[in-house]
Coordinates of C-alpha atoms in Angstrom, one line a residue:
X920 CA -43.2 -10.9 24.2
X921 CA -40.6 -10.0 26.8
X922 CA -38.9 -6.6 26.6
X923 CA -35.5 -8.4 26.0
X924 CA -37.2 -9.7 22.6
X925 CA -39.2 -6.7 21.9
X926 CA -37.6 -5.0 18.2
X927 CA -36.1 -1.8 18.7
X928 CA -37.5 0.5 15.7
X929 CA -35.2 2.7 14.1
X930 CA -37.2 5.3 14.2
X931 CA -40.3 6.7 16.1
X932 CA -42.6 9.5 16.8
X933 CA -42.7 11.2 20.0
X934 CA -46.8 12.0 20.1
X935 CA -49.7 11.9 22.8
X936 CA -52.9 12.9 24.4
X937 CA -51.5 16.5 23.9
X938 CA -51.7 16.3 20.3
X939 CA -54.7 14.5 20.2
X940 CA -56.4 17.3 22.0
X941 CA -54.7 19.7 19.6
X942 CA -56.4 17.7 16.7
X943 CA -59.7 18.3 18.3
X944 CA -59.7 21.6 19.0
X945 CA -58.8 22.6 15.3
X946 CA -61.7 20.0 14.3
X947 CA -64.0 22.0 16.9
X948 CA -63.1 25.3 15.1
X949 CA -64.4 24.2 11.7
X950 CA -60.7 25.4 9.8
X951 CA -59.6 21.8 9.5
X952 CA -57.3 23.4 5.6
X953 CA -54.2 24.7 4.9
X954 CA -52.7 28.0 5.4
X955 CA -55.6 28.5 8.6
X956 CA -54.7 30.4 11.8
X957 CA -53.3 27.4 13.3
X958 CA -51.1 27.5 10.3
X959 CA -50.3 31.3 11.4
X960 CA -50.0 30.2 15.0
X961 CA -47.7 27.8 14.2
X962 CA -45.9 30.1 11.4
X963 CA -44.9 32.6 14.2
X964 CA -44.1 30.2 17.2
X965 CA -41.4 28.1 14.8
X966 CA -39.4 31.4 13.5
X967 CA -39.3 32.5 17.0
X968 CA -37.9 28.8 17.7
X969 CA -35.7 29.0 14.6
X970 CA -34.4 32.7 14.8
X971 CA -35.8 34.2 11.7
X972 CA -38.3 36.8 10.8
X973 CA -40.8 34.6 8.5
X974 CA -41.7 31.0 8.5
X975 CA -44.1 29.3 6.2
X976 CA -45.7 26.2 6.9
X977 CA -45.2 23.3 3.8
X978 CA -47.0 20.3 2.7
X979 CA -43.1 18.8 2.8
X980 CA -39.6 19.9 2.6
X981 CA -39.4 19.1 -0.6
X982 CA -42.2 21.6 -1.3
X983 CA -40.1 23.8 0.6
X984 CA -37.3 23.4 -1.3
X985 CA -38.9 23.8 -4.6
X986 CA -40.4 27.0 -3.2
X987 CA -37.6 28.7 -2.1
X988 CA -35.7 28.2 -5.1
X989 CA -38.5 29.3 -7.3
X990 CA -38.3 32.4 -5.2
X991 CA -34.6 33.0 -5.3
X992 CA -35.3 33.3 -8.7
X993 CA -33.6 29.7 -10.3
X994 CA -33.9 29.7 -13.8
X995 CA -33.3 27.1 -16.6
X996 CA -29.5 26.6 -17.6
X997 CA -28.5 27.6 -14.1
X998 CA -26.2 25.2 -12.0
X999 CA -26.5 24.7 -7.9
X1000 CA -24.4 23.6 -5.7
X1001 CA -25.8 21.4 -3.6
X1002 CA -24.1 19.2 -0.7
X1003 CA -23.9 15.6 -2.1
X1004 CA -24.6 13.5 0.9
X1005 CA -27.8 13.9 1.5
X1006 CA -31.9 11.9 0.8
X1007 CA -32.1 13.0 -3.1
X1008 CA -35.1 15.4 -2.4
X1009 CA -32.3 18.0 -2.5
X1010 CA -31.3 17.3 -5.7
X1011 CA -34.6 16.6 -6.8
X1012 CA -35.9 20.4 -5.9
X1013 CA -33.1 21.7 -8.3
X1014 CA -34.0 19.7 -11.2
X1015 CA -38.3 20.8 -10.6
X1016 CA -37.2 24.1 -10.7
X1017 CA -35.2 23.4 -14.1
X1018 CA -31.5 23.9 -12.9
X1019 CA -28.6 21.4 -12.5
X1020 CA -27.6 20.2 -9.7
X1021 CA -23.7 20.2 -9.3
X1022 CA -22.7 18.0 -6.0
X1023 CA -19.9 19.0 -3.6
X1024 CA -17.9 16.4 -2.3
X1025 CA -17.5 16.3 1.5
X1026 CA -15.6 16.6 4.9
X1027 CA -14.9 12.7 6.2
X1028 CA -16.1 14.1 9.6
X1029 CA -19.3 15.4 9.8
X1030 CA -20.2 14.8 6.2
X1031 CA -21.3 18.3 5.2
X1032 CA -20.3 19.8 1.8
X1033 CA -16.5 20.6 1.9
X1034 CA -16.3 24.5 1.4
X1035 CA -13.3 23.5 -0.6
X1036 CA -15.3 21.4 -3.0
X1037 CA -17.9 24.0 -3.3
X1038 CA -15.0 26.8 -4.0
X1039 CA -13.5 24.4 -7.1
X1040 CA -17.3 23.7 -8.5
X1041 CA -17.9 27.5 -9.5
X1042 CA -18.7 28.2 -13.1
X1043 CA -20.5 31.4 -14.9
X1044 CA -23.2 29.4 -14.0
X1045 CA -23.7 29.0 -10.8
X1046 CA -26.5 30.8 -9.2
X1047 CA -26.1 29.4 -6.1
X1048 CA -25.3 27.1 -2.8
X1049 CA -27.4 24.7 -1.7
X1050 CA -26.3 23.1 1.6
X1051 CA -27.4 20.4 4.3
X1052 CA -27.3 19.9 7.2
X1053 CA -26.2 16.1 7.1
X1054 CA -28.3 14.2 9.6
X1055 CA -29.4 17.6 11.5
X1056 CA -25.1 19.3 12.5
X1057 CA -25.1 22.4 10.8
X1058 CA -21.9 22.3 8.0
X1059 CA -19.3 25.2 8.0
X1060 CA -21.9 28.7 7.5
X1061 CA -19.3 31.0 7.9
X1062 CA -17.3 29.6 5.1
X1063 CA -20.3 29.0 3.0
X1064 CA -21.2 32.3 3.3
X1065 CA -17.8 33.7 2.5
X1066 CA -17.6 31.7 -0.8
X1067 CA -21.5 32.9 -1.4
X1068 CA -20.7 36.9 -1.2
X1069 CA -17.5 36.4 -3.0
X1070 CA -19.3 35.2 -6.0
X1071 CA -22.0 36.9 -5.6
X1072 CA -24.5 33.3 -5.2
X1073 CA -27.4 33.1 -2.4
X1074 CA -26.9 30.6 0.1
X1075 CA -29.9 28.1 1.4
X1076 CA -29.9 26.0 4.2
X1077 CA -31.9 22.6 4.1
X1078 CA -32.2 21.8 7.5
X1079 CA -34.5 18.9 7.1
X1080 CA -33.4 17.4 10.1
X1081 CA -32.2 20.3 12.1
X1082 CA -35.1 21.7 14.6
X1083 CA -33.0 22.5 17.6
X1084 CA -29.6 22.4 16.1
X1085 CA -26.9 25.0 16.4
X1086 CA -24.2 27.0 15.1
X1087 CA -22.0 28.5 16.9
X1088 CA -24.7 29.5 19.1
X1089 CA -27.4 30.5 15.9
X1090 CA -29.9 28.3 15.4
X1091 CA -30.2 26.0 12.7
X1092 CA -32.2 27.4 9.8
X1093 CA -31.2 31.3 10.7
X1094 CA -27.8 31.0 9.0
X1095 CA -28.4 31.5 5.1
X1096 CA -30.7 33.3 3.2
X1097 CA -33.3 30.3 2.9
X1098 CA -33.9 27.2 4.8
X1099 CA -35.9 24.3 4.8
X1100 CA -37.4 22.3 7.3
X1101 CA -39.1 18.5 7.4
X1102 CA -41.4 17.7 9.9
X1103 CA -41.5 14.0 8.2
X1104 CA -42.1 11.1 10.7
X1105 CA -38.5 10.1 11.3
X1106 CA -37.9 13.7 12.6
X1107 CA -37.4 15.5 15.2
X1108 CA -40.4 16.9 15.8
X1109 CA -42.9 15.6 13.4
X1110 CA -46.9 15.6 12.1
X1111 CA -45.9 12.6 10.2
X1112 CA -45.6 15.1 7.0
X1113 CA -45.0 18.6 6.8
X1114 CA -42.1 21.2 6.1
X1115 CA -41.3 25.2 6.7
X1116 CA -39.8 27.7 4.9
X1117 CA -37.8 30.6 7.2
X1118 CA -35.9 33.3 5.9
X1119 CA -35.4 36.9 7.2
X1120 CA -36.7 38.5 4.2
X1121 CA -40.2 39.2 3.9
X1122 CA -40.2 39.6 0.6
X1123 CA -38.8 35.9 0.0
X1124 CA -41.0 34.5 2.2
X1125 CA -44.8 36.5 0.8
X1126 CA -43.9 35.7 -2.8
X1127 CA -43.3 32.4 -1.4
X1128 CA -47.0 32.8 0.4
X1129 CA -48.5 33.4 -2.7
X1130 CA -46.8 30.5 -5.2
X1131 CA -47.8 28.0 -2.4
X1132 CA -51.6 28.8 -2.8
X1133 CA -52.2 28.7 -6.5
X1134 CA -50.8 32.0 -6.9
X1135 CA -52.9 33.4 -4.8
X1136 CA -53.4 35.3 -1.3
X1137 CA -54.4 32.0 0.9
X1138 CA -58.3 32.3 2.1
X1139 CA -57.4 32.9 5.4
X1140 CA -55.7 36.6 4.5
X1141 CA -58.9 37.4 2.9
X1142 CA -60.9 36.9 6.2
X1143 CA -62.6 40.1 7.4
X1144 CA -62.9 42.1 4.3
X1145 CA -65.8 44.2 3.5
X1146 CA -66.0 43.2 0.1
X1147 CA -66.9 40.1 -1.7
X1148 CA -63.1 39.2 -2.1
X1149 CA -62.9 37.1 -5.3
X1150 CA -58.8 36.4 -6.4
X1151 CA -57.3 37.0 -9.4
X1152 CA -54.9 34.6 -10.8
X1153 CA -51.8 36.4 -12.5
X1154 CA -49.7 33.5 -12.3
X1155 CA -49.0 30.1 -12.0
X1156 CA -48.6 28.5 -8.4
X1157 CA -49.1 25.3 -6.4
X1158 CA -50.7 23.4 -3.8
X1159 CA -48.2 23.2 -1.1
X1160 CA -49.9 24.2 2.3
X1161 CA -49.9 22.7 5.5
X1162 CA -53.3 21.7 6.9
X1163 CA -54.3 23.3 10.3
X1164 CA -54.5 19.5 11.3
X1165 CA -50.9 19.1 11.0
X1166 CA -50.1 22.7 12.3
X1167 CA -52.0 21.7 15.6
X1168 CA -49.7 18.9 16.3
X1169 CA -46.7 20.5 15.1
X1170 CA -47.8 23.5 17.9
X1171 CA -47.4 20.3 20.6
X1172 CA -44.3 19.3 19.2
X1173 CA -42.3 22.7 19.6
X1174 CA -43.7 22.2 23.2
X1175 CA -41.6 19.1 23.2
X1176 CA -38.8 19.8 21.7
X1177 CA -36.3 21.1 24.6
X1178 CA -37.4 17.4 26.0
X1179 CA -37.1 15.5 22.9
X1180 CA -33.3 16.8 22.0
X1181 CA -32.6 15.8 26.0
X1182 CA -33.4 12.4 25.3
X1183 CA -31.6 12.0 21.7
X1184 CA -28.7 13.6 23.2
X1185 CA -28.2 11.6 26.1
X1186 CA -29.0 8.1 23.6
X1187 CA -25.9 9.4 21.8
X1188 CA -23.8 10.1 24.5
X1189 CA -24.6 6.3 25.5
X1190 CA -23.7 5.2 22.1
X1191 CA -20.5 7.3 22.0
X1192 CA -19.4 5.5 25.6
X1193 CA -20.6 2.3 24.5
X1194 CA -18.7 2.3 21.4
X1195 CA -15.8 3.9 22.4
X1196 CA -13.2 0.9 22.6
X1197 CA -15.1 -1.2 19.9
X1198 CA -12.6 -1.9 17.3
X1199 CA -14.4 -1.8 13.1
X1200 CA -16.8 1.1 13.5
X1201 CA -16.7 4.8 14.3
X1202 CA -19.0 6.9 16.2
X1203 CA -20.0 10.0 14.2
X1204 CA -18.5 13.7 15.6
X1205 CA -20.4 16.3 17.4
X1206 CA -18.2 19.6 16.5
X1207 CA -18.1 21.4 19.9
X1208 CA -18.9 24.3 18.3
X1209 CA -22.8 23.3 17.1
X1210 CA -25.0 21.5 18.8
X1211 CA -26.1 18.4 17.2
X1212 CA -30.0 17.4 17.1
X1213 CA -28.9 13.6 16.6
X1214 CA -31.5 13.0 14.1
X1215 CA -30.1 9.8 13.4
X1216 CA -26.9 8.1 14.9
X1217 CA -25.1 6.9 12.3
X1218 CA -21.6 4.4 12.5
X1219 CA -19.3 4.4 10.4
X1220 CA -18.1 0.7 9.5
X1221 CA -14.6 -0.6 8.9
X1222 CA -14.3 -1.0 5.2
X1223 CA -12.8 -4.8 5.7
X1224 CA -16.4 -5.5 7.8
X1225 CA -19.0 -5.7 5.3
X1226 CA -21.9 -2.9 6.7
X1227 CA -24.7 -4.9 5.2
X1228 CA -24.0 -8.4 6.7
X1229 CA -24.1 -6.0 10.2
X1230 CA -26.9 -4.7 9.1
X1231 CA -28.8 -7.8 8.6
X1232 CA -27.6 -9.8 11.4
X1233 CA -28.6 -6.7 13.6
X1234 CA -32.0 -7.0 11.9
X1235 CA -32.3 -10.7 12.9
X1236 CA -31.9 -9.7 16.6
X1237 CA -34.8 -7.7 16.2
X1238 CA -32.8 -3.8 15.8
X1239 CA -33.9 -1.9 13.3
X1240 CA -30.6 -0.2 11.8
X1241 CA -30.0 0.8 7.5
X1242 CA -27.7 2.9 5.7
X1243 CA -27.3 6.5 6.6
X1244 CA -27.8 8.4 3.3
X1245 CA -27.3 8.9 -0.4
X1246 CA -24.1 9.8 -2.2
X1247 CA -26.7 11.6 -5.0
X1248 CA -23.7 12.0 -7.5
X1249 CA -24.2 7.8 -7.8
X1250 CA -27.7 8.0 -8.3
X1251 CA -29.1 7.2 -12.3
X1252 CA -31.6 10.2 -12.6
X1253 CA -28.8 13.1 -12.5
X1254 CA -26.4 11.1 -14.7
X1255 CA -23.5 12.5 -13.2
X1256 CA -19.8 11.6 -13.6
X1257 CA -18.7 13.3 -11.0
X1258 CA -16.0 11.5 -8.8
X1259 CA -16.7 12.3 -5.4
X1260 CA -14.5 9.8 -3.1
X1261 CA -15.7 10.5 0.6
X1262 CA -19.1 11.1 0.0
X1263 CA -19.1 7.7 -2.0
X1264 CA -17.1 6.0 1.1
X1265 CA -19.9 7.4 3.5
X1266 CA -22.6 5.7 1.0
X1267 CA -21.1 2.3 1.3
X1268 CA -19.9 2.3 5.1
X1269 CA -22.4 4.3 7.4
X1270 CA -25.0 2.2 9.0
X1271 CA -27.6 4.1 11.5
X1272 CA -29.3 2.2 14.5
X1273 CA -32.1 3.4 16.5
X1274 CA -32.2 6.8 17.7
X1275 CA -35.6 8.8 18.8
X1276 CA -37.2 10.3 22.0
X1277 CA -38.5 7.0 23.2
X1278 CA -35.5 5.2 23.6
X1279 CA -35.2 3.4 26.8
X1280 CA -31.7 2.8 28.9
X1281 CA -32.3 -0.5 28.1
X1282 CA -33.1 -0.1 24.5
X1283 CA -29.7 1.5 23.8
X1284 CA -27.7 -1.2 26.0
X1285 CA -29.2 -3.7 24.2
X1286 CA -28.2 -2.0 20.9
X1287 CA -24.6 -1.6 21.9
X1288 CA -24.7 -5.1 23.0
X1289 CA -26.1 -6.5 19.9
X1290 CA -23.6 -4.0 17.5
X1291 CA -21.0 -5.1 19.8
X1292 CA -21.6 -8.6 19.3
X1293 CA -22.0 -8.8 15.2
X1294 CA -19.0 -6.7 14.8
X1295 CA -16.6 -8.6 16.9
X1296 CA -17.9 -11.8 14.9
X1297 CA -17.6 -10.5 11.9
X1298 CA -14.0 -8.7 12.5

């Protein structure tokens, strides 16, 4: 198959001989578990990355999220805000830990929760805010957090997609009281699965420790004691540890990641001069004051262009491509009736097309070519 014929994934990982080697050495050491010292290792390298004081490594970002709510103290009856344009793990988290979600609408821009949205959705009820970072760009922190301390709600940050993002200079995942991470495969930086929890507060983060090994101290903090130490179980907890496996290759990846953003971000800059003139789509905005990861690159298509004939003729040239995200408010299991206008016109319009670290020049010329083409036929 020629490389003009070759499918362009959507998605990809970024992984190696380094990894592989990473892999091995854990397997060498015997501590292949979760919650190991590669796990530490890893622990300490990402809040360094991320600019917090504490990081725990996940079995997901869901976990994560569950976790950190459980911690912040989310109690049946209680109400969340969360930011409604976002994969429905979100939501999910605040219904496993027995609250209601309650979805902002948000900004026609950069699709994060409107602060204005959030401000009208406050009841007696609320406990807190609960906002992502659509597609890896940090929303508006500073307003969030204004809203937060004016009635009196914690504020957590699901960065899922957001290693190596910015706000106004901070890193992604240092600006709220919580945040999560995903180191799923269509990340950033991946071990095909994983997720972090980072917060400045220890005591957030070791209560968190504790809940994510059966509500228990993890083996690993029992190491070296000169007694036969036997845990006591005092309450209930879970099984939501990385493996020292995955922490190995997630070490690599941080080792990657200055390079892997390079890449992304030049792939969109491409797009963005690409599709600059092309009349029925929009290229998504990069706020000058963050820097954007570029998770996904995601257009935004006329509403008299249908985006799923696009997205199925682009498909039958061999690019991957799909919608961007989920308007939850629309989705059966919260039965909402919330009207929420823009984050229902992002559900039906966006359209994302390949973006990862492996992307050739090529590659991306012959995306724009092929979005170029549908989209003047269909126009």
């Amino acid at each position: 198959m020629s490389d003009s014929s070759k499918p362009i994934v959507l998605g990809q990982p970024t992984v190696g001989e380094e990894e592989l080697a990473a892999v091995a050495e854990v397997f060498r050491s015997g501590w292949l578990a979760g919650a190991g010292p590669t796990c530490r290792k890893f622990e300490e390298r990402f809040a360094t990355a991320v600019g917090t004081q504490h990081a725990l490594a996940t079995s997901n970002c869901g976990t994560a999220l569950f976790l950190g709510l459980k911690v912040l103290g989310v109690q049946p009856g209680d109400e969340v805000i969360v930011g409604d344009y976002t994969f429905p793990a979100t939501g999910h988290a605040v219904l496993q830990a027995g609250a209601t979600p309650v979805f902002a609408d948000i900004r026609p821009d950069i699709w994060s929760a409107d602060p204005a949205s959030i401000e009208s959705l406050i009841t007696p009820k609320t406990v807190g805010i609960l906002a992502v970072d659509v597609f890896g760009q940090p929303g508006d922190f500073d307003e969030y957090r204004a809203i937060a301390d004016k009635h009196g709600l914690w504020l957590f940050e699901d960065a899922a997609c957001s290693a190596g993002a910015t706000y106004k200079t901070r890193p992604a995942g240092s600006l709220a009281d919580l945040a999560a991470f995903s180191f799923h495969g269509r990340k950033g930086i991946t071990a095909g699965e994983g997720g972090a929890l980072v917060s400045d507060r220890e005591d957030l983060i070791s209560r968190a420790r504790k809940l994510h090994t059966y509500g228990i101290e993890p083996a690993f903090s029992r190491e070296g004691s000169d007694e036969l130490p036997i845990p006591t179980f005092h309450e209930l907890g879970y099984n939501f540890r990385m493996s020292d496996v995955q922490a190995a290759i997630m070490n690599v990846q941080l080792d990657r990641l200055p390079n892997l953003l390079s890449v992304r971000r030049s792939a969109a800059k491409s797009y963005h001069e690409g599709f600059a003139s092309l009349d029925g789509v929009e290229v998504p905005v990069a706020l000058p004051d963050r820097e954007h990861p570029w998770q996904a690159y995601v257009l935004t298509i006329a509403p008299e262009i249908s985006r799923d004939k696009v997205a199925l003729r682009l498909r039958e040239r061999g690019i991957g491509c799909n919608f961007g995200t989920y308007a939850s408010h629309v989705q059966p299991i919260y039965g909402q009736k919330q009207q929420l206008p823009v984050s229902a016109d992002a559900f039906k319009r966006h359209l994302a097309i390949p973006m990862h670290s492996n992307l050739t020049d090529d590659e991306v010329s012959r995306v724009i070519e092929a979005v170029t083409e549908v989209v003047t036929q269909l126009s």
